[in-house]
Amino acid sequence: MATSNRRRQTGFDPQRLSMMRPVKAHPAGRSPSPPSLPHVDRFVDELRQGYATRGHPVHLRKIPSKSPSYADLGDPLPEPLWDALRRIGVDRLYTHQCAAIEAARAGRHPLVVTSTASGKSLTYLLPILEHLLADRSARALLLFPIKALEQDQLKTLQTLLPPGAGIEAAIVDGDTPASRREKLRANPPQLLLSNPDLLHLSLLPYHAQWRELWRNLRYVVLDELHTYRGVFGSHIAHVLRRLRRVAAAYGAQPQFIACSATISNPAGLSEQLTGHTFHVIDADGAPQQGKHFLLINPTGSAYTEATDLLLQCLRKGLKTIAFAKARKIAELIAMWARQTDPTLGGRLAAYRAGFRADERRAVEQGLFSEQLSGVVTTSALELGIDVGGLDACLLVGYPGSITSTWQRGGRVGRGRREALIILIALPDALDQYFFRHPDDFFGRPFEAAIVDPANRQILTAHLVAAASEVPLRTDDPFYAAEKDLIRALHDQGRLLLSADGTEWYARERNPQRRINIRSLGEACAILDQAGRAIGTIDGIRAVHECHPGAVYLHQGQQYEILNLDLVQHKVHVRPVSIDYYTTPLAEKDTEVLEIMESMEHQGIPYHLGRLKVTERVLGYERRRIFGQDKIGSYRLDLPPHTFETVGLWFEVPDGLKAMVEQTGSHFMGSIHAVEHAMISLFPLYALCDRSDIGGISYPIHPQVGRAAIFIYDGYPGGIGLTERGFQVLPELFLKTRQLLDECTCEAGCPSCVHSPKCGSGNKPLDKQGASLTLQGLLGETPWTDTRRPRPDHLVAAVSHPRKEDDADTTTAAPCAVVFDLETQRSADDVGGWDQRHRMGLAVGVVYDLDRAEFRVYTEPQVDALIRDLVRARLVVGFNLRRFDFDVLRAYADVDWNSLPTLDILECVYRRLGFRLKLDHLAQETLGERKSADGLQSLAWFKAGEIERVIEYCKQDVLLTKRLYDFGRQHGYLLYRDIQGRAVRLPVDFDENLFSRQSR
Ligand SMILES: [Zn+2]
Ligand SMILES: [Zn+2]
């Protein structure tokens, strides 16, 4: 057949490059490849030999070429469309394109998940154009995550419009002038290209002005769906819910068509984003050029190596794109390359987000027109912006995800020439992990894209926005699950109830303006001394990167931050020329607000919950760009920054701690190193950057009562990342332990336990101790729980008070204690519960809350126990009044009822009118269970195993203490109601209500 013949001759496949401009029928006209180029094979051999002579190992994989698979549609496309396709050189459709068209025709929501440049645009354009040829009144809204893609797609689209068919396409975005916008509103084109920002800020709030669009809205296209993840994706889920709601108000129910780069959860993500079930099409019919993929682990600076490789590629005439992970690095590599080879001049550019649109457009055009031979960029050029064919792709550092790696690598390959991808490993944990495990790297599945539509802050903001667009009915189907939130917003006065009580209105006009869907918190404008905007930075980053004194880079130019104004959202800078960069020093603290889920692995309890995190930038360090030597530290006086988020944490039992300390390891250094290494591997499981995740390690966390490591989402409200980590925690422990054991460094390095983001300058860190801690957590190295008291020593401290307290017990002020006891005999033994004064004391355990220590009493010491209780300022317990005190009545004539007692069970009963078991409350509130039951304890006592009874009793005391702590802090405990719903039980554990006020 003619097409495949031609393809064989020229090696050009118009669809593969997703280029559908008229010129594309003539391949050389569009993206002329320099004619006499060396074979990439030969260059790869040279490189390999070079590394071999220097004794550097490299890994090389050949990714074979793949021939295309075509298919035919059941019913052919209308002739005018085929004509248009032929004009751009397309004679047949790939299998995935046919599958998408058939699914769209059947009224399903197709989602195409195929490689970069596999002709994905046709999968939505063809079914829509087919429909429009039959129904000119229908409208389609095409959404692209970034503006540059709208421009790119419009050009593509215009070549496909059948001439004279009366079908029009136009862009509306923030750059569209008001007069033009007015025309588009009155008479919207059939195909309207836009972005989620404009949808959120204009199409939705001003829907009445856009009613022609909404009334006829037949299709919504979501391109690059995988970019809708994290904070942005969580916002988009709500913007799209609002879209469906506004459309419904006009009687429209648009069909969605989406495409995405490869991720592991396309079905789940698309459903979370749109509320619809998608038909996922992932069998890629597009051909692939053969590629060489080289993994390099430089011994010197990876950036110098990258600069050198970039120059080598350019000298060989390979059009090259280099991806750096940080804006700073992209700028530096471009600068160094230009300095090394001044003849490069304007043929090499840097490109990144934060540049102005005109700067970006100039680079895109330069690449496309071959005026540029190379570009150094951040992720900004990862999306499908057509910059023409490329020959080589340098990944300066692992891009952070398998999805990104192949997305970036997919940019190269033009004509029939083989292409080259080189990954230059950085001294970072993930890079080194993959360099040591190349099979894992090349065979690893794609990650999941995570969104969290339940993020309270995001949900709340969009709920108010929705109410401002169309009043919320009390039975609103789109927000049926948010009744409580609606009521809360009503209480806060943000929603107003209509007089007839059927609808809520937003009090504020235009609440959309206060929602930045790209971030949590408003973006800051970066202004030079003349007041000229040089870029933007989002609020959370600004706190860390734009504090006064920080050095900020833009287009190779360094700027010193003069002032950060978080109220006005402005950063003032001045240009400087210096040889150092800055890193912030910060301190962090966290408080558990609520436990959402608990699990256990090898005896290690771990939890997922809501956390309150307080961060404070205390100062910063200056380090030399070359060599990274510290020049100095500088203090800052900035206010703390507090936010609520979602995180996971696990306890490090005292026995494990003792095991680690016995080897001479530094315990704090060990858990700090565990925290760093775990965070570094987090991106193996979810699409994120290590800087999206925060961590704090505690030798003793006041709420947990022992050592604990916290890992949390670094965004207010959380975005589902650590929630994912929580599900795979044991696996993450294992991978982290492997990482530490495999790193050949002596005492920790950036490839294992150092973190570039550490607020305490990577101090203290103990790599050996970290490995040991992980072995303990995994159950690989045994440890014994030292909380078990030694026989000769009944009074043992389990944890140390936070502040040293040398006071003697006998002279100390009356303390607050938690108390529980075990008996010698059962109710059956003594003839029923009402005979409990005859049950006899086996063990009484008092936990002193002020001194953080246990005091244990057996029957011979009962007088001491009673003295302890009688002189306490407060006695906290569970069922004290109806049980424990009655048992003790047999030993002393004390007015038990007058003791300052906080009986948790009594509080429960007063509130609910029925009683709950300690085990039930502990499980629901803390995610913890009792270690045994009372019958077991009686059996131990009878068998003479008093130590086990003591341990059991201590566990119950600790459980009671944690319930008390939780209730005091949160004002509620959790229990499960009769219908199985976990609900709150309000409590007031204010000590003053129960304790002895004066003595
Ligand atoms: Zn190391
Ligand atoms: Zn740290």
XYZ file of N, CA and C in Angstrom, residues 215-384:
510
model
N -25.374 25.594 26.973
C -26.588 24.960 26.468
C -26.281 23.845 25.478
N -25.209 24.066 24.699
C -24.917 23.132 23.608
C -23.696 22.264 23.870
N -23.234 22.286 25.110
C -21.982 21.580 25.397
C -22.168 20.070 25.232
N -21.471 19.531 24.248
C -21.646 18.108 23.910
C -20.416 17.294 24.330
N -19.214 17.914 24.228
C -17.975 17.196 24.554
C -17.072 18.040 25.461
N -16.386 17.344 26.338
C -15.296 17.974 27.081
C -14.062 17.112 26.864
N -12.992 17.734 26.392
C -11.748 16.993 26.165
C -10.752 17.345 27.267
N -10.144 16.330 27.832
C -9.097 16.542 28.838
C -7.801 15.962 28.279
N -6.901 16.844 27.887
C -5.622 16.388 27.339
C -4.598 16.330 28.471
N -3.642 15.417 28.343
C -2.578 15.270 29.356
C -3.187 15.087 30.752
N -4.107 14.151 30.809
C -4.844 13.919 32.059
C -3.928 13.652 33.259
N -2.780 12.997 32.994
C -1.889 12.635 34.107
C -1.326 13.862 34.817
N -1.387 15.033 34.153
C -0.867 16.232 34.831
C -1.834 16.728 35.903
N -3.054 16.222 35.854
C -4.033 16.623 36.872
C -3.866 15.729 38.084
N -2.847 15.972 38.849
C -2.554 15.174 40.031
C -2.057 16.100 41.130
N -1.911 15.536 42.314
C -1.442 16.345 43.442
C -2.415 17.476 43.738
N -1.885 18.586 44.156
C -2.730 19.731 44.515
C -3.562 20.183 43.310
N -2.892 20.324 42.167
C -3.562 20.781 40.955
C -4.707 19.826 40.601
N -4.408 18.519 40.578
C -5.427 17.528 40.238
C -6.592 17.538 41.211
N -6.282 17.751 42.492
C -7.358 17.767 43.490
C -8.278 18.952 43.239
N -7.696 20.088 42.840
C -8.524 21.237 42.452
C -9.354 20.901 41.210
N -8.702 20.276 40.216
C -9.384 19.999 38.946
C -10.594 19.091 39.156
N -10.456 18.116 40.053
C -11.597 17.240 40.329
C -12.807 18.081 40.713
N -12.572 19.152 41.461
C -13.692 19.997 41.887
C -14.142 20.946 40.788
N -13.190 21.444 40.004
C -13.567 22.319 38.887
C -14.458 21.528 37.925
N -14.101 20.244 37.701
C -14.895 19.438 36.774
C -16.251 19.062 37.367
N -16.304 18.929 38.672
C -17.607 18.687 39.300
C -18.495 19.915 39.092
N -17.886 21.084 39.248
C -18.645 22.321 39.017
C -19.058 22.426 37.558
N -18.175 21.980 36.657
C -18.518 22.001 35.223
C -19.760 21.144 34.963
N -19.768 19.932 35.499
C -20.919 19.053 35.246
C -22.182 19.649 35.848
N -22.010 20.338 36.965
C -23.174 20.895 37.657
C -23.758 22.070 36.883
N -22.876 22.963 36.397
C -23.361 24.108 35.613
C -23.981 23.612 34.298
N -23.305 22.641 33.651
C -23.858 22.095 32.405
C -25.255 21.528 32.666
N -25.390 20.798 33.779
C -26.683 20.190 34.103
C -27.763 21.266 34.268
N -27.349 22.411 34.817
C -28.317 23.495 34.996
C -28.839 23.991 33.645
N -28.047 23.795 32.586
C -28.482 24.174 31.231
C -29.002 22.964 30.456
N -29.181 21.849 31.144
C -29.708 20.651 30.492
C -28.688 19.885 29.673
N -27.403 20.184 29.851
C -26.372 19.485 29.065
C -25.664 18.441 29.916
N -25.335 17.341 29.271
C -24.565 16.292 29.946
C -23.410 15.896 29.054
N -22.334 16.662 29.067
C -21.265 16.431 28.091
C -20.586 15.078 28.251
N -20.150 14.578 27.104
C -19.367 13.349 27.068
C -17.893 13.744 27.200
N -17.121 12.987 27.984
C -15.703 13.299 28.170
C -14.844 12.430 27.262
N -13.794 13.023 26.721
C -12.780 12.250 25.998
C -11.439 12.718 26.559
N -10.603 11.757 26.944
C -9.365 12.163 27.601
C -8.181 11.397 27.055
N -7.003 11.969 27.186
C -5.792 11.191 26.945
C -4.733 11.529 27.980
N -3.811 10.594 28.123
C -2.866 10.686 29.235
C -1.563 9.992 28.858
N -0.487 10.420 29.488
C 0.743 9.632 29.437
C 0.494 8.379 30.259
N 1.407 7.421 30.159
C 1.172 6.167 30.846
C 1.349 6.312 32.353
N 0.337 5.892 33.070
C 0.376 5.850 34.535
C -0.244 4.518 34.936
N -0.127 4.142 36.198
C -0.631 2.814 36.566
C -2.125 2.825 36.851
N -2.709 4.001 37.047
C -4.115 4.025 37.480
C -4.988 4.928 36.608
N -4.943 4.779 35.270
C -5.726 5.713 34.448
C -7.224 5.654 34.764
N -7.747 4.449 34.993
C -9.191 4.333 35.235
C -9.562 5.038 36.539
N -8.778 4.777 37.576
C -9.077 5.367 38.875
C -8.950 6.877 38.847
N -7.874 7.367 38.238
C -7.651 8.809 38.207
C -8.787 9.507 37.452
N -9.141 8.977 36.268
C -10.156 9.650 35.457
C -11.500 9.665 36.181
N -11.767 8.603 36.902
C -13.039 8.568 37.619
C -13.043 9.551 38.782
N -11.907 9.624 39.487
C -11.840 10.588 40.594
C -11.958 12.025 40.085
N -11.408 12.260 38.902
C -11.424 13.623 38.378
C -12.790 14.031 37.848
N -13.512 13.100 37.254
C -14.733 13.499 36.541
C -16.005 12.914 37.112
N -15.880 11.878 37.948
C -17.079 11.213 38.432
C -17.681 10.270 37.402
N -17.008 10.090 36.269
C -17.500 9.168 35.246
C -16.573 7.960 35.144
N -17.125 6.839 34.661
C -16.295 5.680 34.378
C -15.814 5.768 32.936
N -14.511 5.658 32.745
C -13.934 5.795 31.409
C -13.646 4.435 30.783
N -13.643 4.433 29.454
C -13.232 3.252 28.704
C -11.744 3.447 28.371
N -10.884 2.701 29.048
C -9.439 2.925 28.911
C -8.884 2.166 27.703
N -8.173 2.900 26.844
C -7.562 2.294 25.657
C -6.057 2.449 25.808
N -5.352 1.313 26.035
C -3.915 1.452 26.281
C -3.055 0.620 25.344
N -3.678 -0.020 24.339
C -2.872 -0.778 23.371
C -2.402 0.195 22.291
N -1.108 0.500 22.333
C -0.539 1.548 21.480
C -0.270 1.003 20.073
N -0.920 1.578 19.068
C -0.708 1.103 17.698
C 0.357 1.871 16.941
N 0.927 2.911 17.558
C 1.893 3.754 16.851
C 3.252 3.055 16.765
N 4.006 3.343 15.710
C 5.343 2.748 15.612
C 6.310 3.442 16.571
N 7.394 2.776 16.874
C 8.431 3.347 17.735
C 9.758 3.269 17.024
N 10.544 4.317 17.097
C 11.913 4.244 16.585
C 12.765 3.522 17.616
N 13.817 2.867 17.128
C 14.748 2.235 18.060
C 15.483 3.304 18.862
N 15.756 3.006 20.116
C 16.448 3.979 20.960
C 17.536 3.284 21.764
N 18.602 4.022 22.001
C 19.637 3.553 22.918
C 19.427 4.275 24.229
N 19.413 3.520 25.295
C 19.223 4.145 26.610
C 20.456 3.826 27.438
N 21.169 4.873 27.817
C 22.430 4.716 28.528
C 22.274 5.257 29.949
N 22.674 4.425 30.910
C 22.669 4.869 32.315
C 24.118 5.120 32.721
N 24.397 6.309 33.191
C 25.766 6.691 33.556
C 25.792 7.140 35.008
N 26.836 6.698 35.721
C 26.982 7.105 37.121
C 28.319 7.809 37.281
N 28.362 9.120 37.082
C 29.659 9.799 37.073
C 30.315 9.776 38.446
N 31.643 9.772 38.450
C 32.334 9.798 39.741
C 32.532 11.229 40.213
N 32.632 12.148 39.249
C 32.760 13.553 39.641
C 31.387 14.203 39.696
N 31.344 15.485 39.413
C 30.073 16.195 39.449
C 29.187 15.777 38.283
N 27.956 15.398 38.614
C 27.013 14.976 37.577
C 26.693 16.145 36.645
N 26.741 17.357 37.168
C 26.388 18.515 36.348
C 27.493 18.846 35.341
N 28.746 18.664 35.786
C 29.858 18.854 34.858
C 29.767 17.805 33.758
N 29.482 16.562 34.182
C 29.350 15.469 33.229
C 28.230 15.766 32.225
N 27.124 16.264 32.737
C 25.983 16.561 31.881
C 26.340 17.659 30.886
N 27.045 18.680 31.364
C 27.448 19.770 30.482
C 28.340 19.234 29.372
N 29.276 18.342 29.767
C 30.187 17.766 28.798
C 29.446 16.923 27.765
N 28.504 16.086 28.226
C 27.730 15.246 27.302
C 26.874 16.101 26.373
N 26.322 17.172 26.920
C 25.510 18.072 26.104
C 26.357 18.642 24.971
N 27.570 19.079 25.323
C 28.453 19.644 24.298
C 28.826 18.587 23.259
N 29.099 17.368 23.738
C 29.445 16.288 22.792
C 28.293 16.022 21.827
N 27.082 15.935 22.345
C 25.912 15.681 21.491
C 25.766 16.799 20.465
N 25.909 18.040 20.919
C 25.730 19.172 20.016
C 26.814 19.150 18.926
N 28.040 18.804 19.327
C 29.130 18.746 18.348
C 28.877 17.671 17.300
N 28.211 16.579 17.721
C 27.895 15.518 16.764
C 26.699 15.901 15.897
N 26.162 17.082 16.111
C 25.027 17.513 15.305
C 23.698 16.951 15.775
N 23.671 16.411 16.980
C 22.414 15.875 17.494
C 21.619 16.996 18.158
N 20.398 17.162 17.732
C 19.547 18.159 18.361
C 19.150 17.603 19.725
N 19.502 18.330 20.766
C 19.488 17.740 22.099
C 18.625 18.515 23.076
N 17.910 17.758 23.881
C 17.161 18.369 24.978
C 17.716 17.798 26.280
N 18.055 18.665 27.212
C 18.554 18.195 28.501
C 17.551 18.598 29.569
N 17.149 17.621 30.372
C 16.185 17.888 31.445
C 16.914 17.920 32.783
N 16.855 19.040 33.466
C 17.420 19.104 34.808
C 16.269 19.097 35.797
N 16.554 18.704 37.037
C 15.468 18.578 38.002
C 15.099 19.910 38.633
N 16.069 20.794 38.731
C 15.779 22.069 39.377
C 16.017 23.199 38.393
N 15.242 24.257 38.568
C 15.388 25.432 37.719
C 16.825 25.931 37.746
N 17.361 25.978 38.977
C 18.714 26.461 39.190
C 19.702 25.713 38.313
N 19.577 24.385 38.313
C 20.541 23.548 37.600
C 20.403 23.736 36.097
N 19.162 23.831 35.615
C 18.959 24.043 34.176
C 19.685 25.311 33.736
N 19.537 26.341 34.536
C 20.174 27.614 34.205
C 21.697 27.477 34.228
N 22.209 26.779 35.237
C 23.664 26.655 35.364
C 24.272 25.853 34.222
N 23.619 24.733 33.858
C 24.190 23.901 32.792
C 24.236 24.687 31.485
N 23.164 25.414 31.188
C 23.157 26.217 29.959
C 24.283 27.257 30.013
N 24.456 27.847 31.174
C 25.482 28.892 31.329
C 26.888 28.302 31.166
N 27.143 27.148 31.833
C 28.467 26.528 31.738
C 28.763 26.099 30.306
N 27.754 25.531 29.631
C 27.988 25.063 28.264
C 28.358 26.246 27.372
N 27.647 27.361 27.540
C 27.944 28.539 26.722
C 29.335 29.081 27.048
N 29.710 29.035 28.329
C 31.046 29.508 28.717
C 32.129 28.618 28.129
N 31.895 27.273 28.152
C 32.899 26.347 27.648
C 33.058 26.479 26.135
N 31.941 26.644 25.451
C 31.980 26.731 23.999
C 31.272 27.999 23.533
N 32.026 29.106 23.510
C 31.401 30.393 23.167
C 30.799 30.398 21.766
N 31.223 29.455 20.893
C 30.663 29.443 19.544
C 29.195 29.018 19.560
N 28.775 28.413 20.660
C 27.365 28.002 20.754
C 26.434 29.203 20.646
N 26.868 30.288 21.281
C 26.123 31.534 21.229
C 24.648 31.325 21.495
N 23.843 31.770 20.559
C 22.391 31.700 20.750
C 21.782 30.379 20.336
N 22.625 29.348 20.086
C 22.040 28.081 19.640
C 21.596 27.191 20.793
N 21.934 27.614 22.021
C 21.529 26.840 23.190
C 20.750 27.751 24.138
N 19.595 27.282 24.594
C 18.768 28.115 25.479
C 18.356 27.336 26.715
N 17.988 28.084 27.730
C 17.357 27.477 28.899
C 15.859 27.745 28.798
N 15.054 26.877 29.410
C 13.598 26.992 29.314
C 13.022 26.429 30.595
N 12.129 27.129 31.213
C 11.499 26.572 32.409
C 10.250 27.353 32.776
N 9.474 26.738 33.668
C 8.296 27.428 34.178
C 8.771 28.651 34.941
N 7.962 29.679 35.014
C 8.373 30.885 35.716
C 8.900 31.915 34.719
N 9.272 31.462 33.511
C 9.608 32.428 32.453
C 8.309 33.066 31.987
N 8.451 34.248 31.429
C 7.263 34.874 30.856
C 6.872 34.137 29.573
N 5.592 34.257 29.211
C 5.082 33.524 28.055
C 5.876 33.840 26.792
N 6.241 35.134 26.607
C 6.951 35.497 25.378
C 8.346 34.856 25.331
N 8.987 34.745 26.495
C 10.297 34.093 26.545
C 10.172 32.610 26.167
N 9.122 32.002 26.677
C 8.935 30.572 26.392
C 8.631 30.350 24.918
N 7.736 31.197 24.389
C 7.333 31.068 22.988
C 8.566 31.182 22.078
N 9.482 32.099 22.434
C 10.675 32.310 21.609
C 11.530 31.048 21.575
N 11.656 30.379 22.709
C 12.463 29.156 22.739
C 11.779 28.047 21.938
N 10.451 27.902 22.126
C 9.717 26.871 21.376
C 9.894 27.073 19.875
N 9.730 28.318 19.430
C 9.859 28.630 18.006
C 11.275 28.365 17.524
N 12.250 28.726 18.357
C 13.656 28.541 17.992
C 13.977 27.071 17.776
N 13.430 26.205 18.626
C 13.666 24.773 18.481
C 12.987 24.263 17.226
N 11.753 24.716 17.049
C 10.953 24.233 15.943
C 11.598 24.618 14.615
N 12.118 25.839 14.558
C 12.671 26.332 13.294
C 14.139 25.974 13.138
N 14.663 25.170 14.073
C 16.058 24.718 13.999
C 17.066 25.824 14.259
N 16.624 26.984 14.700
C 17.595 28.011 15.050
C 18.327 27.615 16.323
N 17.649 26.864 17.148
C 18.281 26.342 18.359
C 18.666 24.896 18.107
N 19.855 24.498 18.586
C 20.235 23.089 18.474
C 20.090 22.375 19.794
N 19.918 23.144 20.838
C 19.800 22.489 22.117
C 19.052 23.343 23.108
N 18.446 22.652 24.092
C 17.722 23.371 25.129
C 17.945 22.635 26.442
N 18.122 23.415 27.500
C 18.210 22.823 28.835
C 16.970 23.281 29.570
N 16.210 22.307 30.068
C 14.900 22.657 30.585
C 14.610 21.918 31.884
N 13.547 22.304 32.536
C 13.013 21.536 33.654
C 11.836 20.754 33.101
N 10.944 20.309 33.957
C 9.799 19.530 33.501
C 8.899 20.350 32.577
N 9.151 21.673 32.472
C 8.259 22.535 31.700
C 8.091 22.080 30.259
N 9.105 21.415 29.701
C 8.981 20.983 28.300
C 8.613 19.506 28.188
N 8.121 18.944 29.298
C 7.828 17.520 29.284
C 6.544 17.221 28.525
N 5.594 18.145 28.577
C 4.308 17.918 27.930
C 4.462 18.018 26.418
N 3.368 17.668 25.734
C 3.468 17.484 24.283
C 3.597 18.726 23.434
